[in-house]
Short mmCIF file of C-alpha atoms in Angstrom, two decimals:
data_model
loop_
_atom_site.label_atom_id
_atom_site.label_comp_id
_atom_site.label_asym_id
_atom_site.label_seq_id
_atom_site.Cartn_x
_atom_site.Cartn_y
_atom_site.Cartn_z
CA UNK L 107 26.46 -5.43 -6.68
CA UNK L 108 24.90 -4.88 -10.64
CA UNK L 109 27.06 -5.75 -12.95
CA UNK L 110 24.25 -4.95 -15.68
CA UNK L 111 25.36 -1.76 -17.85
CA UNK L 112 23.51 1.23 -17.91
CA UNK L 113 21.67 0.38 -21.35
CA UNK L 114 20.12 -2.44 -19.77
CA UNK L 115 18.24 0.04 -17.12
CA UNK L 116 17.42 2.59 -20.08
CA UNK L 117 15.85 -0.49 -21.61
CA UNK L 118 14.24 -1.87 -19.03
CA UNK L 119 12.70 1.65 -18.43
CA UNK L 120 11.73 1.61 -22.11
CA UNK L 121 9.53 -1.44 -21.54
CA UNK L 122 8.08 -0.16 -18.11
CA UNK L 123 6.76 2.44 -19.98
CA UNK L 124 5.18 0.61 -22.55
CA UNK L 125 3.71 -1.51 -20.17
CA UNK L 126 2.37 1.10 -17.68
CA UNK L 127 1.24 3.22 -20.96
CA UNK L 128 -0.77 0.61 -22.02
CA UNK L 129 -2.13 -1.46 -19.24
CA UNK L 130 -4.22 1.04 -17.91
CA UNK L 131 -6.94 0.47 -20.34
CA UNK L 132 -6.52 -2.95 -20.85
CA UNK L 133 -6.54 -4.35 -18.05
CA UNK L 134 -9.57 -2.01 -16.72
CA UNK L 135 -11.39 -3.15 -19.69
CA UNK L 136 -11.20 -7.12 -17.73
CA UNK L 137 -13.67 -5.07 -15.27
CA UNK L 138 -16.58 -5.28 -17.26
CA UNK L 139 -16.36 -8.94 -18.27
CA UNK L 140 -18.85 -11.35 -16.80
CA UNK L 141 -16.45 -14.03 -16.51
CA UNK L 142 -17.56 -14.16 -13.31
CA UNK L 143 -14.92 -16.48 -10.70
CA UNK L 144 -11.14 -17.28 -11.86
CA UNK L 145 -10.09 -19.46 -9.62
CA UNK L 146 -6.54 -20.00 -11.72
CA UNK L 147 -5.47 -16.08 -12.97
CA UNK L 148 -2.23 -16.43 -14.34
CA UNK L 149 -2.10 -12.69 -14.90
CA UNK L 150 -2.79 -9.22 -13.47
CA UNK L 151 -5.73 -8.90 -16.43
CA UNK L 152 -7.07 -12.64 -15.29
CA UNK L 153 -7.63 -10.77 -11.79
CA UNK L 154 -9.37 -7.39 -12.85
CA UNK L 155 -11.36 -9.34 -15.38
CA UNK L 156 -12.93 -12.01 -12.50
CA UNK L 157 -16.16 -10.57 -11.27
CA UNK L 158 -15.85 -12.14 -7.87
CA UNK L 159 -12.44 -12.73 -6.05
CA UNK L 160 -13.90 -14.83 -3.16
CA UNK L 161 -11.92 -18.24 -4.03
CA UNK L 162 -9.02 -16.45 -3.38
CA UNK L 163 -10.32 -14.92 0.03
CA UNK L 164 -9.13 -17.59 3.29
CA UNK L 165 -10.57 -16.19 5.70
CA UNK L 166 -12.90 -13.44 6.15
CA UNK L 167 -15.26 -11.76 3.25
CA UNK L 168 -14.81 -9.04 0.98
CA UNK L 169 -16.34 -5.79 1.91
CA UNK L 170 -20.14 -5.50 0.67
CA UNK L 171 -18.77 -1.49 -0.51
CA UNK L 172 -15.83 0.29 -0.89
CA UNK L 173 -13.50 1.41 1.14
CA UNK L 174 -11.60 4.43 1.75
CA UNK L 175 -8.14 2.59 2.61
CA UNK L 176 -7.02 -0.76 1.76
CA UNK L 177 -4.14 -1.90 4.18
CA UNK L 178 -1.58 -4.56 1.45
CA UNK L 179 -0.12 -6.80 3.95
CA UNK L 180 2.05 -10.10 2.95
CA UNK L 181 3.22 -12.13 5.86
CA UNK L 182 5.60 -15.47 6.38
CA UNK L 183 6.81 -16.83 9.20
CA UNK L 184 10.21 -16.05 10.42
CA UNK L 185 12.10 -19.22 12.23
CA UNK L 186 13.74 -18.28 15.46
CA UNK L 187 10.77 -16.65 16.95
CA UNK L 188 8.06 -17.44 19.35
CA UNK L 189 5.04 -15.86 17.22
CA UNK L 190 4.27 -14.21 13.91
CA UNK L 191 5.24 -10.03 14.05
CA UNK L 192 1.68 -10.11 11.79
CA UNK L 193 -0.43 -9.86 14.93
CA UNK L 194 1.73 -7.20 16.83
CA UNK L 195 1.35 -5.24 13.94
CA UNK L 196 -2.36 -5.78 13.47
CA UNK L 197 -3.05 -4.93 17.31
CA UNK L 198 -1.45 -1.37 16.17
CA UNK L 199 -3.17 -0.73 13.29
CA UNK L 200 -6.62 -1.61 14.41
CA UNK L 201 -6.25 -0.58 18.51
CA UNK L 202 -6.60 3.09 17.62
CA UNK L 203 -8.50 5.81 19.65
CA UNK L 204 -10.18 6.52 16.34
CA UNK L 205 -12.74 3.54 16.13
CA UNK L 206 -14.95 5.30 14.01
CA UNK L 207 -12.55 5.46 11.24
CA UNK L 208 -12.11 1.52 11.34
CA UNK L 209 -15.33 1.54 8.63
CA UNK L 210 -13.37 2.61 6.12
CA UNK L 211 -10.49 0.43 5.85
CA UNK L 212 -9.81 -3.08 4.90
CA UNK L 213 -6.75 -4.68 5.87
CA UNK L 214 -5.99 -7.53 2.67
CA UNK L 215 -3.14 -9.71 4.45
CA UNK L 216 -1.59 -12.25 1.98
CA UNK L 217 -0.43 -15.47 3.25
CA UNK L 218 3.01 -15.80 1.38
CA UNK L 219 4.63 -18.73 3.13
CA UNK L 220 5.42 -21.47 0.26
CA UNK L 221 4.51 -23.99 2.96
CA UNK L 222 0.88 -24.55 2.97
CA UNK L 223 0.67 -26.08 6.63
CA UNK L 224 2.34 -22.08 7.89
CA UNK L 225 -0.30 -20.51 5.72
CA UNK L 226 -3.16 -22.47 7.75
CA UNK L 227 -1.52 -21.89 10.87
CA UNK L 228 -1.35 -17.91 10.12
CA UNK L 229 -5.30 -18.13 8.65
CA UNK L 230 -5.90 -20.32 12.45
CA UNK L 231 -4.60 -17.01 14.24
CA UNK L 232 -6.03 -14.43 12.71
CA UNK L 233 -9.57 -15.82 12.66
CA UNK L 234 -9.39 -16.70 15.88
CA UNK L 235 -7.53 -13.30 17.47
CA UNK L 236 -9.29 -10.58 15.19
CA UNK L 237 -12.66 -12.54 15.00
CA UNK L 238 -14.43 -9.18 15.54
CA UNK L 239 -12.33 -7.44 12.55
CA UNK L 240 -12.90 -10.75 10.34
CA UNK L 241 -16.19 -10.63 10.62
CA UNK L 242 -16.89 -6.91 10.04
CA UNK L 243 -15.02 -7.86 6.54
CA UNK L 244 -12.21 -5.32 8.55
CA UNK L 245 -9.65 -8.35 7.85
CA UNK L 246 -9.25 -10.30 5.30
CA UNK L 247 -6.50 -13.01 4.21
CA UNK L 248 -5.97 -14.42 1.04
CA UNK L 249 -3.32 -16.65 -1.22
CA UNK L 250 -1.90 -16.12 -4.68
CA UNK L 251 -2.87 -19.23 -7.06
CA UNK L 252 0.07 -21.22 -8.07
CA UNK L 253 -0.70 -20.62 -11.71
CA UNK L 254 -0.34 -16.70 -11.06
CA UNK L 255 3.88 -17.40 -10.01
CA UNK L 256 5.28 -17.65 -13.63
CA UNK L 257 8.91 -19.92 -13.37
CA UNK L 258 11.38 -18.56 -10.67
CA UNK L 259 14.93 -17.69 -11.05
CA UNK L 260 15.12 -18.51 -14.89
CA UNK L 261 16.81 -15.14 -16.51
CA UNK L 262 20.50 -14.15 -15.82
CA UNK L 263 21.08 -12.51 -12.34
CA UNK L 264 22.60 -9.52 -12.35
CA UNK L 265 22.90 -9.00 -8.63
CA UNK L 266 25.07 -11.48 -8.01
CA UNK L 267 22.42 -12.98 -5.32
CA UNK L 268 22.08 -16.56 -4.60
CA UNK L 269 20.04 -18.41 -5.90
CA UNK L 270 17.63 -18.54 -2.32
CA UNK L 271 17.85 -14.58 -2.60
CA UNK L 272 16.76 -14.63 -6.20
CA UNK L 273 13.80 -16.57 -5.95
CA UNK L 274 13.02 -14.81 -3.01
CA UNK L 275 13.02 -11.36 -4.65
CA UNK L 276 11.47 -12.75 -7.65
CA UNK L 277 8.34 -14.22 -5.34
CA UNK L 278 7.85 -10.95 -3.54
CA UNK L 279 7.72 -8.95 -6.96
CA UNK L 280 4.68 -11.75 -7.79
CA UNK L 281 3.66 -11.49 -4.39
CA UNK L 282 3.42 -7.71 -4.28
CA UNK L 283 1.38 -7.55 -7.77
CA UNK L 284 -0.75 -9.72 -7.09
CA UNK L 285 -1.86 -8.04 -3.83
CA UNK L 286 -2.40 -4.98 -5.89
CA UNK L 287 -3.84 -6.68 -8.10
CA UNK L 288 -6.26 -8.05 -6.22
CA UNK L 289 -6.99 -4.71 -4.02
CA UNK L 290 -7.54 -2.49 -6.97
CA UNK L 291 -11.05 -2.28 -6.44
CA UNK L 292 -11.62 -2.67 -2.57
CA UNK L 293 -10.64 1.03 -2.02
CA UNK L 294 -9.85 4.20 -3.19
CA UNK L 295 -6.33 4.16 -1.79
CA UNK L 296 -3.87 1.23 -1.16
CA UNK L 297 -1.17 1.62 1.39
CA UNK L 298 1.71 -1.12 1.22
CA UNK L 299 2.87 -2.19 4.62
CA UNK L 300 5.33 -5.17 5.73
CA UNK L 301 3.65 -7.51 8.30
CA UNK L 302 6.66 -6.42 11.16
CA UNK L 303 6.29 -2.65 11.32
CA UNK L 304 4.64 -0.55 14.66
CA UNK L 305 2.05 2.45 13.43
CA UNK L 306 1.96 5.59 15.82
CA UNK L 307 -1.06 5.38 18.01
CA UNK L 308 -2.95 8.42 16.09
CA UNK L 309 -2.23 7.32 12.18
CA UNK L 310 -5.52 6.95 10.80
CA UNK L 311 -6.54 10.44 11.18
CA UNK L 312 -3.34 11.87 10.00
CA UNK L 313 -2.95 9.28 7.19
CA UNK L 314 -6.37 10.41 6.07
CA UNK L 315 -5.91 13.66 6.06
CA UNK L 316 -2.11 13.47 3.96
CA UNK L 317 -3.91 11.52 1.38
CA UNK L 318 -6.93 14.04 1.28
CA UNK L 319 -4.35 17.11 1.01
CA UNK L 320 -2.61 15.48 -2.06
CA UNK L 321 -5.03 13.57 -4.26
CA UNK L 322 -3.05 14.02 -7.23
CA UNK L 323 0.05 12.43 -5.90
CA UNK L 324 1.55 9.68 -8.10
CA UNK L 325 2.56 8.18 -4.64
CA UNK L 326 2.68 9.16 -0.38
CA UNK L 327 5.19 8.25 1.57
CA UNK L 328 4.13 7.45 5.27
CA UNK L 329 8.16 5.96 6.32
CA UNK L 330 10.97 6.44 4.33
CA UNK L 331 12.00 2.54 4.96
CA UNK L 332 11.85 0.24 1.21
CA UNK L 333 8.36 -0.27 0.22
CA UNK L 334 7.05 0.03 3.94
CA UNK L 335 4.09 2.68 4.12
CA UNK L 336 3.87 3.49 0.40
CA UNK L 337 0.36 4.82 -0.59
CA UNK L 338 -0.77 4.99 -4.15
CA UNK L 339 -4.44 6.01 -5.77
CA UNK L 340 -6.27 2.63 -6.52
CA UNK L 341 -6.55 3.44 -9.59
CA UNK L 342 -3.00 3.36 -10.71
CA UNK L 343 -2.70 -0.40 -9.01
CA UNK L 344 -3.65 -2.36 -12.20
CA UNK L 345 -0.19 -0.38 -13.97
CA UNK L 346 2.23 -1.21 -10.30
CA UNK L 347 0.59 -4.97 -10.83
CA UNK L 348 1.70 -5.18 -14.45
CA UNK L 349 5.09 -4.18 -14.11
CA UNK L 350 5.89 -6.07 -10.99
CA UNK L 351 4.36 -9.17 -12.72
CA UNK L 352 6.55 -8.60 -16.49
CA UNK L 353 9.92 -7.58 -14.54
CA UNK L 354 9.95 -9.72 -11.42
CA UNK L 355 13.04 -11.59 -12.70
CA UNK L 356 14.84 -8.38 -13.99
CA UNK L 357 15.04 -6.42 -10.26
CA UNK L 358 13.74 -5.94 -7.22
CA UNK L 359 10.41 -4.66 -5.86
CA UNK L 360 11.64 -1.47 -4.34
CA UNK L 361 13.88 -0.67 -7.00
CA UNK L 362 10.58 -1.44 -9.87
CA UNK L 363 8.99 1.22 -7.87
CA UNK L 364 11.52 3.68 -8.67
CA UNK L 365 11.63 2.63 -12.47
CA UNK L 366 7.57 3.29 -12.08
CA UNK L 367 8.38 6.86 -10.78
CA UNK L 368 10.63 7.75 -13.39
CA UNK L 369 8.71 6.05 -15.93
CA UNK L 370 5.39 8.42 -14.73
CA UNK L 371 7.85 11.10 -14.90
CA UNK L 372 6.62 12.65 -12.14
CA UNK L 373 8.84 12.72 -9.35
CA UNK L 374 7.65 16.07 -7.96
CA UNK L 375 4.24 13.99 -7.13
CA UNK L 376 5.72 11.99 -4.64
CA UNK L 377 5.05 13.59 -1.21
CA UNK L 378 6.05 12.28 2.27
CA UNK L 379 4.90 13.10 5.16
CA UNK L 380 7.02 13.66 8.15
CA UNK L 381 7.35 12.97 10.66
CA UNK L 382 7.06 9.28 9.34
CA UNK L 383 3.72 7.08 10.55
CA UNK L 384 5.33 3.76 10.52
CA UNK L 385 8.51 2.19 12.36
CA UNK L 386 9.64 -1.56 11.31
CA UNK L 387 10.57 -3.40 14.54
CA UNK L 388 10.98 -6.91 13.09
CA UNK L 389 14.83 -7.91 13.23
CA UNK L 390 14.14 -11.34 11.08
CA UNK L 391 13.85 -10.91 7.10
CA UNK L 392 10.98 -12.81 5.45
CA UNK L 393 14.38 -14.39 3.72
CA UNK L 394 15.65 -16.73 5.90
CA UNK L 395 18.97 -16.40 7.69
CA UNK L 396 18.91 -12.76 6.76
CA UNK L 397 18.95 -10.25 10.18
CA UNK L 398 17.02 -6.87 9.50
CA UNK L 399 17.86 -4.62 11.56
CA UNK L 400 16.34 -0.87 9.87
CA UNK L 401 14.89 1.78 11.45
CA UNK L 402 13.21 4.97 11.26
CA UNK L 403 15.83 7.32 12.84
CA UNK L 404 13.05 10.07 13.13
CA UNK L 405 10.17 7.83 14.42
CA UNK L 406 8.39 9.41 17.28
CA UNK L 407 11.41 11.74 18.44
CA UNK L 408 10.35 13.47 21.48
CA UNK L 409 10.31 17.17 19.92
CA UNK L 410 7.59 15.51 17.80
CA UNK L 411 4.98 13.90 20.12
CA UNK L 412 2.30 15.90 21.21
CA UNK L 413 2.48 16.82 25.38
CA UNK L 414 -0.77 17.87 26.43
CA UNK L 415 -4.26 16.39 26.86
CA UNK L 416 -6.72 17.06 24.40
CA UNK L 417 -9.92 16.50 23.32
CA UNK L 418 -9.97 18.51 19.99
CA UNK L 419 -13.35 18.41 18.47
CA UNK L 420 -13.79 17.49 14.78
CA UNK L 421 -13.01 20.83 12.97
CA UNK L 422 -11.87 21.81 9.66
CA UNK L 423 -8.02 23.67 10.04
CA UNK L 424 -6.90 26.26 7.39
CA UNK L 425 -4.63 28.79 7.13
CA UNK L 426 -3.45 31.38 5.43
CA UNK L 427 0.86 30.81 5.65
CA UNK L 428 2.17 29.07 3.20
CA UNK L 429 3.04 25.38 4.50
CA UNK L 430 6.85 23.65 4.42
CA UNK L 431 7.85 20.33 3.32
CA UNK L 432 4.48 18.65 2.54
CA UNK L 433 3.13 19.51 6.39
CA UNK L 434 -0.72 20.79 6.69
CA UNK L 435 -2.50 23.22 8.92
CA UNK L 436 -4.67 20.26 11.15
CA UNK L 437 -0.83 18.51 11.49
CA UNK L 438 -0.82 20.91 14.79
CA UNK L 439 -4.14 20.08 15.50
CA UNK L 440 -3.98 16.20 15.02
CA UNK L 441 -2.60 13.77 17.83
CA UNK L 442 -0.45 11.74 15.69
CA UNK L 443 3.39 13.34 15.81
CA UNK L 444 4.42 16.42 13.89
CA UNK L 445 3.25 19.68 13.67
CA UNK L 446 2.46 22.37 10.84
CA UNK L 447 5.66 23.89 9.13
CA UNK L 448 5.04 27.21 7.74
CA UNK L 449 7.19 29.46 5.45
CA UNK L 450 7.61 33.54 5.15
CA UNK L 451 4.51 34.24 8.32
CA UNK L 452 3.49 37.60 7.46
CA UNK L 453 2.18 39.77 10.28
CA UNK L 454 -2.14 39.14 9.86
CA UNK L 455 -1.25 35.60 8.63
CA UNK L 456 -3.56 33.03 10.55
CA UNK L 457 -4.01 29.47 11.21
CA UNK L 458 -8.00 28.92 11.83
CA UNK L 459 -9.93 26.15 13.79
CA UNK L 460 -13.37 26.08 12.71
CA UNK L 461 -15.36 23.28 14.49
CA UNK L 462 -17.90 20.86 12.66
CA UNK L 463 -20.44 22.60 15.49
CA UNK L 464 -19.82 24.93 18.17
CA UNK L 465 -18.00 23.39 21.53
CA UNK L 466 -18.10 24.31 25.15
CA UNK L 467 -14.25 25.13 24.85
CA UNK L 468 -12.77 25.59 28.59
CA UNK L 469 -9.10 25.63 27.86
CA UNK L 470 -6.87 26.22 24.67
CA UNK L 471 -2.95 25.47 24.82
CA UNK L 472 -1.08 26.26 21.55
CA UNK L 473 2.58 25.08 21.36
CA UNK L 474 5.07 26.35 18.76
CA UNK L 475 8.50 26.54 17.63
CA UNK L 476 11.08 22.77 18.59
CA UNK L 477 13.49 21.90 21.27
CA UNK L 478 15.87 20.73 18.30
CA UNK L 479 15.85 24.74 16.82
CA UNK L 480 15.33 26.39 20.34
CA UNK L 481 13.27 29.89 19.05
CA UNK L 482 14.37 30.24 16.14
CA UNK L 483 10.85 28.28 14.84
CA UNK L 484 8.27 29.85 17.16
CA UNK L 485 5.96 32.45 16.57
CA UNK L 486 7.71 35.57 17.87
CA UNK L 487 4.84 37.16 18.12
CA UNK L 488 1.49 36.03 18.14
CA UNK L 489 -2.18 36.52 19.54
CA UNK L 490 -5.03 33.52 20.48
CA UNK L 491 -8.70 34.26 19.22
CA UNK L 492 -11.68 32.47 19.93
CA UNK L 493 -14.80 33.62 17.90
CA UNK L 494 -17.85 32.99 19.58
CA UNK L 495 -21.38 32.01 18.38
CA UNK L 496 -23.57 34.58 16.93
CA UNK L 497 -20.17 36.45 16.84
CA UNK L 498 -18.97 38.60 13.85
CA UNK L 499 -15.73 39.58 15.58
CA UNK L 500 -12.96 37.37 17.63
CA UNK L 501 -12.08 37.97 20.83
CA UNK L 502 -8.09 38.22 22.20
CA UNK L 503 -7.49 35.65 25.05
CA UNK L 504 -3.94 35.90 25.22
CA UNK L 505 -0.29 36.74 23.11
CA UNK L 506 2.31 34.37 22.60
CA UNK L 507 4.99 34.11 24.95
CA UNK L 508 7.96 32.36 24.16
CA UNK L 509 6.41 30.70 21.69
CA UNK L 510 3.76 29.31 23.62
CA UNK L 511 -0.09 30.62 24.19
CA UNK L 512 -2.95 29.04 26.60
CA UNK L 513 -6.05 30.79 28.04
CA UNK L 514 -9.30 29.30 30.19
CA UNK L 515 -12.70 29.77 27.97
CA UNK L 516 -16.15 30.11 30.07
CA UNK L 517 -18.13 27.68 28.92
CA UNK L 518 -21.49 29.49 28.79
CA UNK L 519 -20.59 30.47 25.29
CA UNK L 520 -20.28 27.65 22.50
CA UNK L 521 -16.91 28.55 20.45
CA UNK L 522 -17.38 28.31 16.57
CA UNK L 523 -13.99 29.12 15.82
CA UNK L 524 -9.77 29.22 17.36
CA UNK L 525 -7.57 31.14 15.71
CA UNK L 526 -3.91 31.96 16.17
CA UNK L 527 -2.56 35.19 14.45
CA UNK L 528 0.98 36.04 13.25
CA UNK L 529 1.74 39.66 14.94
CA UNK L 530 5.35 39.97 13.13
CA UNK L 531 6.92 39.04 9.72
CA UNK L 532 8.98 35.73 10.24
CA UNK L 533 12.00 35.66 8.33
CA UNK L 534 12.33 31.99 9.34
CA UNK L 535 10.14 29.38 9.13
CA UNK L 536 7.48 28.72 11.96
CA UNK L 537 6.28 24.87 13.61
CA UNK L 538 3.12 25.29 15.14
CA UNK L 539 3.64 22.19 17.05
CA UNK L 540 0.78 21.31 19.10
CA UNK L 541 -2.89 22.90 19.46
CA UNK L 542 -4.65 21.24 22.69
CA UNK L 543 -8.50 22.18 23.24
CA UNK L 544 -10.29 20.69 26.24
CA UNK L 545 -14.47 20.94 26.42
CA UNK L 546 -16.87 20.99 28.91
CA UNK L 547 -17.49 17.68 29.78
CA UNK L 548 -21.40 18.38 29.57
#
């Protein structure tokens, strides 16, 4: 428990905001120094102001460009278990139906175990079991300097921890900023993950398209679990760095992050997405002895998985309701869990589909409403459109009954466009849960 008062927290706030006020621009200035390598930063400006990080890359080779997502990773090796949760947890992040979309991340794992023959062994299996993912610079593993750690468990500790605890809250605040540190520039966002967590078959698509819907979000929540599946613009990683390297004595990681968020004042920027992306299955803490044992409690709940094959060609989804608790239109049309929440559906209001080009569409299922709020979410009533090409004007296929609507397309006309149209003011709100379009398979 704290025992420090509350004008040690309005202090330590003071100086967060100092620091995140000013680092910003000085530590982005570091970026146009031709310092070229630092092989011994001992601060977050050392590492924005080295040209080339390589001696700190293991194994693997930094991307040739930039990235859309940068995947922050640190992993040690928990006793009492037969392998490393690190490649479980790999296998679910990069054995997605969505291969295309592996080009535009980078997965930066950090090899945190203080002894250097567990760090070799983790760099010995991952550049032998992700070969492929190494070489395509998909993967790659690096280790903080020793002259980056500043002197552990040297200030007064206010959390009556031991002293094992301590320095192992005080190494994963170094740990943490030094990954940012280091991934500021590989993409344009950074997600923080834990190396023992499972991701939902279908993330990628519906990660990318949360952090497209909210680019002005101080931070995105993809799990509601500690620092597990917290995205943040790349941009603002240089300030996160900072403050995790001046204050890792004074608290912990998880609990900095909330000083950052009160210190941007702008709490009504964070946005999470639910359902959450991200379960932790691990049941060993990275500090020894210590069982963890947390879960997502609405992971993959069955209300929330989507039922029905699909092939759901690349389309662009809009729609005129207004949406509920951070959800978006293509939610309903993605395969990752969840569904579009919509508020005060007018009669007219519409969600559109309108595909990148014109499909053979045989067969459209639409899905609304949740097992957990029996009707009161569905569309009560409701018509399916299809607007063909060369068309001006949609064409009925069938109403809504019971919340649900599903009609067989000829395929001798290419479809440019679904659409499913409120026919009754909703004084509730509405889940359109799950939109499944088959094609020809010509």
């Amino acid at each position: 428990m704290m025992r420090g008062s509350g004008r040690r927290v309005g202090a330590l706030l003071a100086l967060g905001a100092i620091v995140v006020v000013g680092c910003s621009v000085l530590l982005w200035t570091g970026l146009t120094s031709e310092d070229g390598a630092c092989p011994r930063p001992t601060s977050v400006q050392d590492v924005l102001r080295c040209m080339d990080l390589s001696d700190h890359v293991t194994v693997g080779s930094l991307p040739s460009s930039k990235r859309k997502l940068a995947i922050g990773i640190p992993s040690v090796w928990r006793s009492g278990i037969k392998k490393r949760y690190i490649t479980d947890t790999l296998h679910s992040l990069l054995d997605v139906p969505e291969r295309h979309l592996l080009k535009d991340i980078v997965v930066v794992i950090l090899a945190a175990d203080r002894d250097p023959l567990l760090r070799e062994k983790l760099k010995l299996t991952i550049a032998t079991e992700f070969s492929h993912h190494v070489h395509a610079s998909r993967i790659i593993v690096i280790e903080v300097p020793d002259a980056y750690y500043p002197q552990l468990y040297h200030k007064r500790n206010d959390y009556e921890d031991s002293q094992a605890r301590t320095i192992w809250r005080q190494k994963q605040c170094v740990d943490y900023s030094f990954l940012m540190a280091f991934s500021a520039r590989l993409a344009s966002t950074y997600l923080q993950l834990e190396d023992d967590v499972s991701a939902t078959r279908h993330y990628l698509p519906a990660l990318n398209a949360f952090v497209d819907a909210f680019p002005q979000a101080v931070m995105l929540e993809f799990s509601t679990l500690g620092f597990i599946g917290k995205a943040f613009p790349s941009a603002d990683l240089p300030a996160l760095a900072h403050l995790f390297h001046t204050f890792y004595a004074d608290a912990p990681v998880d609990l900095l992050l909330q000083y950052y968020i009160a210190i941007q004042n702008r709490k009504n920027d964070v946005r999470q997405r639910q359902p959450p992306l991200f379960q932790h299955v691990g049941t060993r803490s990275s500090l020894s002895g210590k069982r963890q044992t947390a879960v997502e409690p609405n992971y993959e709940l069955e209300y929330d998985l989507k039922r029905w094959r699909a092939d759901n060609p690349p389309a662009e989804v809009t729609s005129s309701m207004t949406p509920a608790f951070s959800s978006l239109p293509i939610d309903a049309y993605l395969r990752a869990p969840g569904g579009f929440w919509a508020a005060a559906v007018q009669d007219g209001d519409d969600l559109t589909i309108a595909f990148t080009r014109p499909a053979r569409v045989i067969h459209i299922r639409v899905r609304t409403g949740t097992k957990e709020h029996n009707s009161a979410d569905r569309l009560q009533a409701g018509e399916l459109h299809v607007l063909f090409e060369g068309s001006t004007r949609s064409t009925i296929l069938a109403a809504f009954d019971k919340g649900i609507a599903e009609a067989a397309v000829s395929h001798k006309r290419r479809v440019s466009q679904v659409k499913i149209i409120s026919r009754a003011i909703h004084t509730t709100w509405v889940m359109i849960q799950e939109i499944a379009v088959l094609v020809h398979s010509s």
